[in-house]
Amino acid sequence: MSKLLRALKRCAAAGAVALAAVSLQPTTASAAPAPVVGGTQAAQGEFPWMVRLSMGCGGSLLTQQIVLTAAHCVSGSGNNTSITATAGVVDLQSSSAIKVRSTKVLQAPGYNGKGKDWALIKLAQPINLPTLNIASTTAYNSGTFTVAGWGATREGGAQQRYLRKATVPFVSDATCRQAYGNALVPAEEICAGLPQGGVDTCQGDSGGPMFRRDNAGAWIQVGIVSWGQGCARPDYPGVYTEVSTFASAIKSAAANL
C-alpha cells in the first residue's frame, strides 16, 4: 500500500482548504494540494494558535516562538531561515496576517518516514497569540476531535485561502489496522475518521493539530496531521501522530531549541 503524506512541500499550487486526512505521497506521484474535506469555514479568532507554513503545511503554536508541525514537512534539523509562518488570521490574504521567519528547525530524532512524525520550528520573534497545550497522557485519546487547516477540500484539490474545520471521531488501533496493516505504528499514531468517509484532513493539512476539549474545557492537542490513503475515503481513516507519546520529548526539545 502506498502511503500518502499530507504535505505540499513538493507542490507550488495554492487553493482551498478542506479537512481530509493527510497521506504520504508515493515517490512516483506528485503531491496534490488538499485542505480539510467535509468541513466548514472557521471564524476569525476561533483557533488563534493555528499557523500556516510556507512549504505547504500547517502547525500550531506550542509556545509563542515555537511551532509544532510534522517531521515530514521539514528536511532535517539545524539553522533554517527559509520558512515563513503566517498566523493570526483565517484569511491567508488578509492584510492583518502576522508573518514571521524561521531561525531553527528540529526534526524528531530517529524520524525515517514511519512514525515519529513531529518537528519544531523556532521563529525569529514571538507571536503574541494564545498557544495550544499538548496532551501528556492518553486520557484524551478518545471521543470526537476537531481538525483545522488550509488544505484541500477534496482529494487532489487545491489548498484553501480560508481556514476550515471539521470534526472526526476516534478510530481504534484495531480498526485502523484493518485499513493500513503494518504501515500503522499503533504506539506512535492515532486514527480518526468516519467509516463512511466524507470528512478528513487532506494534502496541505500536514503538521496541523487534531484537538479536543480537556476536562476543564480548554483545547488540547492530541494529534498531528500525518498521513492516510487518499482523503476522506470510506474505511480509510486519517492517521495522526499521537502527541501524548512524544509530549516529554517535544517539551524537552522546545526548551533546548
Tab-separated table of C-alpha atoms in Angstrom:
chain	number	residue	atom	x	y	z
A	1	MET	CA	0.000	0.000	0.000
A	2	SER	CA	1.301	3.459	-0.893
A	3	LYS	CA	1.327	5.926	1.946
A	4	LEU	CA	0.237	9.484	1.160
A	5	LEU	CA	1.733	12.292	3.251
A	6	ARG	CA	-0.476	15.283	3.666
A	7	ALA	CA	2.215	17.844	2.926
A	8	LEU	CA	2.535	20.039	-0.125
A	9	LYS	CA	6.225	20.746	0.018
A	10	ARG	CA	6.678	19.399	-3.499
A	11	CYS	CA	3.745	21.347	-4.893
A	12	ALA	CA	3.559	25.077	-5.517
A	13	ALA	CA	-0.183	25.175	-6.132
A	14	ALA	CA	-2.358	27.254	-3.848
A	15	GLY	CA	-6.069	26.952	-3.322
A	16	ALA	CA	-8.890	25.998	-0.982
A	17	VAL	CA	-8.870	24.347	2.416
A	18	ALA	CA	-10.559	21.044	3.180
A	19	LEU	CA	-10.218	18.864	6.240
A	20	ALA	CA	-9.099	15.486	4.937
A	21	ALA	CA	-6.561	13.086	6.446
A	22	VAL	CA	-3.063	13.655	5.104
A	23	SER	CA	-1.419	10.909	3.116
A	24	LEU	CA	2.247	10.157	2.469
A	25	GLN	CA	2.956	10.722	-1.196
A	26	PRO	CA	4.475	7.771	-3.037
A	27	THR	CA	7.776	8.672	-4.681
A	28	THR	CA	6.256	8.170	-8.126
A	29	ALA	CA	3.411	10.628	-7.596
A	30	SER	CA	3.309	14.389	-7.380
A	31	ALA	CA	1.965	15.833	-4.152
A	32	ALA	CA	-1.519	17.197	-4.692
A	33	PRO	CA	-2.741	20.105	-2.572
A	34	ALA	CA	-5.751	19.455	-0.355
A	35	PRO	CA	-7.481	21.052	2.715
A	36	VAL	CA	-9.909	19.737	5.261
A	37	VAL	CA	-12.535	17.664	3.480
A	38	GLY	CA	-16.160	17.910	4.523
A	39	GLY	CA	-15.510	20.882	6.774
A	40	THR	CA	-16.775	24.427	7.233
A	41	GLN	CA	-15.006	27.762	7.377
A	42	ALA	CA	-13.574	28.667	10.778
A	43	ALA	CA	-14.403	32.007	12.372
A	44	GLN	CA	-11.729	34.655	12.802
A	45	GLY	CA	-10.070	34.088	16.194
A	46	GLU	CA	-11.709	30.684	16.741
A	47	PHE	CA	-8.376	28.810	16.722
A	48	PRO	CA	-5.815	31.589	17.341
A	49	TRP	CA	-2.885	29.184	17.669
A	50	MET	CA	-3.210	27.881	14.090
A	51	VAL	CA	-0.207	28.537	11.848
A	52	ARG	CA	0.269	28.199	8.104
A	53	LEU	CA	3.806	27.329	6.974
A	54	SER	CA	5.213	28.457	3.637
A	55	MET	CA	6.207	24.950	2.488
A	56	GLY	CA	2.531	23.992	2.348
A	57	CYS	CA	1.911	22.606	5.834
A	58	GLY	CA	0.043	23.583	8.958
A	59	GLY	CA	1.189	23.866	12.547
A	60	SER	CA	0.248	25.095	15.997
A	61	LEU	CA	1.845	27.496	18.442
A	62	LEU	CA	3.402	25.290	21.113
A	63	THR	CA	4.877	28.466	22.585
A	64	GLN	CA	4.691	31.981	21.194
A	65	GLN	CA	8.030	31.382	19.462
A	66	ILE	CA	7.873	27.663	18.583
A	67	VAL	CA	5.586	25.954	16.074
A	68	LEU	CA	4.753	22.254	16.378
A	69	THR	CA	4.346	20.562	12.988
A	70	ALA	CA	5.037	17.235	11.223
A	71	ALA	CA	8.525	15.830	10.645
A	72	HIS	CA	7.696	15.093	7.004
A	73	CYS	CA	7.101	18.811	6.436
A	74	VAL	CA	10.764	19.660	7.051
A	75	SER	CA	14.011	18.364	5.589
A	76	GLY	CA	16.093	17.901	8.730
A	77	SER	CA	17.370	19.746	11.785
A	78	GLY	CA	19.528	22.847	12.108
A	79	ASN	CA	19.549	26.549	11.341
A	80	ASN	CA	16.846	27.394	8.816
A	81	THR	CA	15.609	30.831	7.756
A	82	SER	CA	13.668	29.652	4.691
A	83	ILE	CA	10.276	29.047	6.323
A	84	THR	CA	7.648	31.747	6.815
A	85	ALA	CA	4.931	31.223	9.424
A	86	THR	CA	1.616	33.018	8.895
A	87	ALA	CA	-0.617	33.424	11.937
A	88	GLY	CA	-3.435	35.457	13.428
A	89	VAL	CA	-5.856	35.158	10.503
A	90	VAL	CA	-8.389	32.832	8.913
A	91	ASP	CA	-7.840	34.502	5.505
A	92	LEU	CA	-4.261	33.955	4.337
A	93	GLN	CA	-4.552	37.053	2.134
A	94	SER	CA	-5.604	39.315	4.990
A	95	SER	CA	-3.543	42.469	5.448
A	96	SER	CA	-3.531	41.810	9.203
A	97	ALA	CA	-1.727	38.469	8.866
A	98	ILE	CA	1.312	38.074	11.110
A	99	LYS	CA	4.296	36.714	9.173
A	100	VAL	CA	7.481	35.594	10.914
A	101	ARG	CA	10.535	33.808	9.514
A	102	SER	CA	12.058	30.692	10.995
A	103	THR	CA	15.502	30.534	12.592
A	104	LYS	CA	15.887	26.846	13.514
A	105	VAL	CA	14.211	23.517	12.828
A	106	LEU	CA	14.276	20.354	14.911
A	107	GLN	CA	13.034	17.204	13.217
A	108	ALA	CA	12.101	14.355	15.556
A	109	PRO	CA	15.212	12.300	16.376
A	110	GLY	CA	15.098	8.958	14.572
A	111	TYR	CA	12.432	10.014	12.071
A	112	ASN	CA	12.632	7.798	8.983
A	113	GLY	CA	9.216	8.194	7.382
A	114	LYS	CA	7.358	5.770	9.655
A	115	GLY	CA	6.115	7.095	13.000
A	116	LYS	CA	7.832	9.869	14.993
A	117	ASP	CA	6.191	12.406	12.689
A	118	TRP	CA	6.743	15.621	14.652
A	119	ALA	CA	9.022	18.622	14.332
A	120	LEU	CA	9.571	22.027	15.912
A	121	ILE	CA	10.217	25.327	14.165
A	122	LYS	CA	11.712	28.227	16.132
A	123	LEU	CA	10.618	31.659	14.957
A	124	ALA	CA	12.730	34.804	14.727
A	125	GLN	CA	10.444	36.525	17.218
A	126	PRO	CA	7.468	35.614	19.405
A	127	ILE	CA	3.927	35.872	18.064
A	128	ASN	CA	1.633	37.433	20.654
A	129	LEU	CA	-1.203	34.928	20.333
A	130	PRO	CA	-2.604	32.125	22.513
A	131	THR	CA	-0.772	28.799	22.427
A	132	LEU	CA	-2.174	25.254	22.263
A	133	ASN	CA	-1.386	22.850	25.104
A	134	ILE	CA	-0.374	19.309	24.170
A	135	ALA	CA	-1.701	16.147	25.798
A	136	SER	CA	0.833	14.458	28.067
A	137	THR	CA	-1.289	11.363	28.773
A	138	THR	CA	-3.615	9.149	26.732
A	139	ALA	CA	-6.628	10.393	28.711
A	140	TYR	CA	-7.873	12.444	25.748
A	141	ASN	CA	-7.154	9.898	23.019
A	142	SER	CA	-10.844	9.176	22.530
A	143	GLY	CA	-14.126	10.797	21.666
A	144	THR	CA	-14.567	13.371	18.921
A	145	PHE	CA	-11.743	15.567	17.669
A	146	THR	CA	-11.549	18.810	15.742
A	147	VAL	CA	-9.164	19.247	12.823
A	148	ALA	CA	-8.383	22.502	11.029
A	149	GLY	CA	-6.260	23.574	8.106
A	150	TRP	CA	-5.864	25.380	4.825
A	151	GLY	CA	-5.547	22.107	2.909
A	152	ALA	CA	-7.673	20.751	0.087
A	153	THR	CA	-11.411	20.211	0.394
A	154	ARG	CA	-11.260	17.126	-1.824
A	155	GLU	CA	-8.678	14.555	-2.801
A	156	GLY	CA	-6.451	16.115	-5.458
A	157	GLY	CA	-7.995	19.538	-4.871
A	158	ALA	CA	-6.357	22.904	-4.262
A	159	GLN	CA	-5.274	24.442	-0.986
A	160	GLN	CA	-7.641	26.966	0.510
A	161	ARG	CA	-7.416	30.665	1.186
A	162	TYR	CA	-9.602	30.424	4.302
A	163	LEU	CA	-9.069	28.201	7.341
A	164	ARG	CA	-11.522	25.317	7.520
A	165	LYS	CA	-12.511	22.999	10.358
A	166	ALA	CA	-14.228	19.647	10.790
A	167	THR	CA	-14.910	17.049	13.473
A	168	VAL	CA	-13.860	13.403	13.274
A	169	PRO	CA	-14.389	10.545	15.750
A	170	PHE	CA	-11.656	8.391	17.276
A	171	VAL	CA	-10.924	5.115	15.473
A	172	SER	CA	-9.400	2.238	17.433
A	173	ASP	CA	-5.974	0.847	16.553
A	174	ALA	CA	-7.588	-2.491	15.693
A	175	THR	CA	-9.999	-0.911	13.210
A	176	CYS	CA	-7.290	1.331	11.773
A	177	ARG	CA	-5.028	-1.673	11.280
A	178	GLN	CA	-7.724	-3.303	9.163
A	179	ALA	CA	-7.198	-0.448	6.734
A	180	TYR	CA	-3.444	0.049	6.927
A	181	GLY	CA	-1.934	-3.182	8.249
A	182	ASN	CA	1.693	-2.914	9.323
A	183	ALA	CA	2.022	0.581	7.863
A	184	LEU	CA	0.390	1.824	11.075
A	185	VAL	CA	2.566	2.312	14.160
A	186	PRO	CA	-0.042	1.973	16.950
A	187	ALA	CA	2.297	3.071	19.742
A	188	GLU	CA	3.066	6.326	17.930
A	189	GLU	CA	-0.038	7.054	15.854
A	190	ILE	CA	-3.739	7.649	16.459
A	191	CYS	CA	-6.527	7.376	13.884
A	192	ALA	CA	-9.741	9.333	13.382
A	193	GLY	CA	-12.462	9.408	10.756
A	194	LEU	CA	-15.941	8.285	9.766
A	195	PRO	CA	-16.490	4.705	8.475
A	196	GLN	CA	-18.373	6.118	5.502
A	197	GLY	CA	-15.663	8.702	4.797
A	198	GLY	CA	-16.554	12.181	3.638
A	199	VAL	CA	-14.708	14.085	6.398
A	200	ASP	CA	-10.941	14.104	6.745
A	201	THR	CA	-7.757	16.082	6.573
A	202	CYS	CA	-6.046	16.199	3.203
A	203	GLN	CA	-2.934	17.369	1.347
A	204	GLY	CA	-1.937	20.758	2.707
A	205	ASP	CA	-3.178	19.965	6.216
A	206	SER	CA	0.005	18.093	7.232
A	207	GLY	CA	1.503	19.240	10.502
A	208	GLY	CA	-1.691	20.839	11.721
A	209	PRO	CA	-3.250	19.886	15.045
A	210	MET	CA	-6.019	17.456	15.914
A	211	PHE	CA	-7.526	18.670	19.182
A	212	ARG	CA	-10.441	18.431	21.616
A	213	ARG	CA	-11.600	19.929	24.903
A	214	ASP	CA	-9.914	18.770	28.101
A	215	ASN	CA	-11.718	18.235	31.409
A	216	ALA	CA	-11.512	21.956	32.142
A	217	GLY	CA	-13.000	22.882	28.773
A	218	ALA	CA	-9.751	24.123	27.256
A	219	TRP	CA	-8.493	22.996	23.869
A	220	ILE	CA	-5.725	20.380	23.996
A	221	GLN	CA	-3.783	18.884	21.087
A	222	VAL	CA	-3.858	15.092	20.804
A	223	GLY	CA	-2.612	14.587	17.252
A	224	ILE	CA	-0.593	15.996	14.359
A	225	VAL	CA	-1.890	15.533	10.809
A	226	SER	CA	0.369	12.902	9.265
A	227	TRP	CA	-0.917	10.595	6.511
A	228	GLY	CA	-3.694	8.467	5.085
A	229	GLN	CA	-4.882	6.629	1.984
A	230	GLY	CA	-6.259	9.394	-0.201
A	231	CYS	CA	-8.608	11.828	1.534
A	232	ALA	CA	-11.942	11.067	3.192
A	233	ARG	CA	-12.247	7.617	1.619
A	234	PRO	CA	-14.621	5.095	3.250
A	235	ASP	CA	-12.860	2.731	5.679
A	236	TYR	CA	-9.576	4.691	5.463
A	237	PRO	CA	-9.350	6.984	8.500
A	238	GLY	CA	-6.798	9.738	8.815
A	239	VAL	CA	-3.599	8.868	10.669
A	240	TYR	CA	-2.170	11.353	13.166
A	241	THR	CA	0.976	11.467	15.276
A	242	GLU	CA	-0.035	10.531	18.845
A	243	VAL	CA	1.138	13.633	20.689
A	244	SER	CA	0.976	12.126	24.189
A	245	THR	CA	3.599	9.532	23.194
A	246	PHE	CA	6.089	12.283	22.407
A	247	ALA	CA	4.962	15.017	24.818
A	248	SER	CA	8.006	14.856	27.078
A	249	ALA	CA	10.405	14.734	24.118
A	250	ILE	CA	8.611	17.648	22.457
A	251	LYS	CA	8.704	19.786	25.615
A	252	SER	CA	12.363	18.965	26.248
A	253	ALA	CA	13.331	19.765	22.670
A	254	ALA	CA	11.400	23.026	22.765
A	255	ALA	CA	13.182	24.073	25.955
A	256	ASN	CA	16.545	23.490	24.269
A	257	LEU	CA	15.740	24.910	20.840
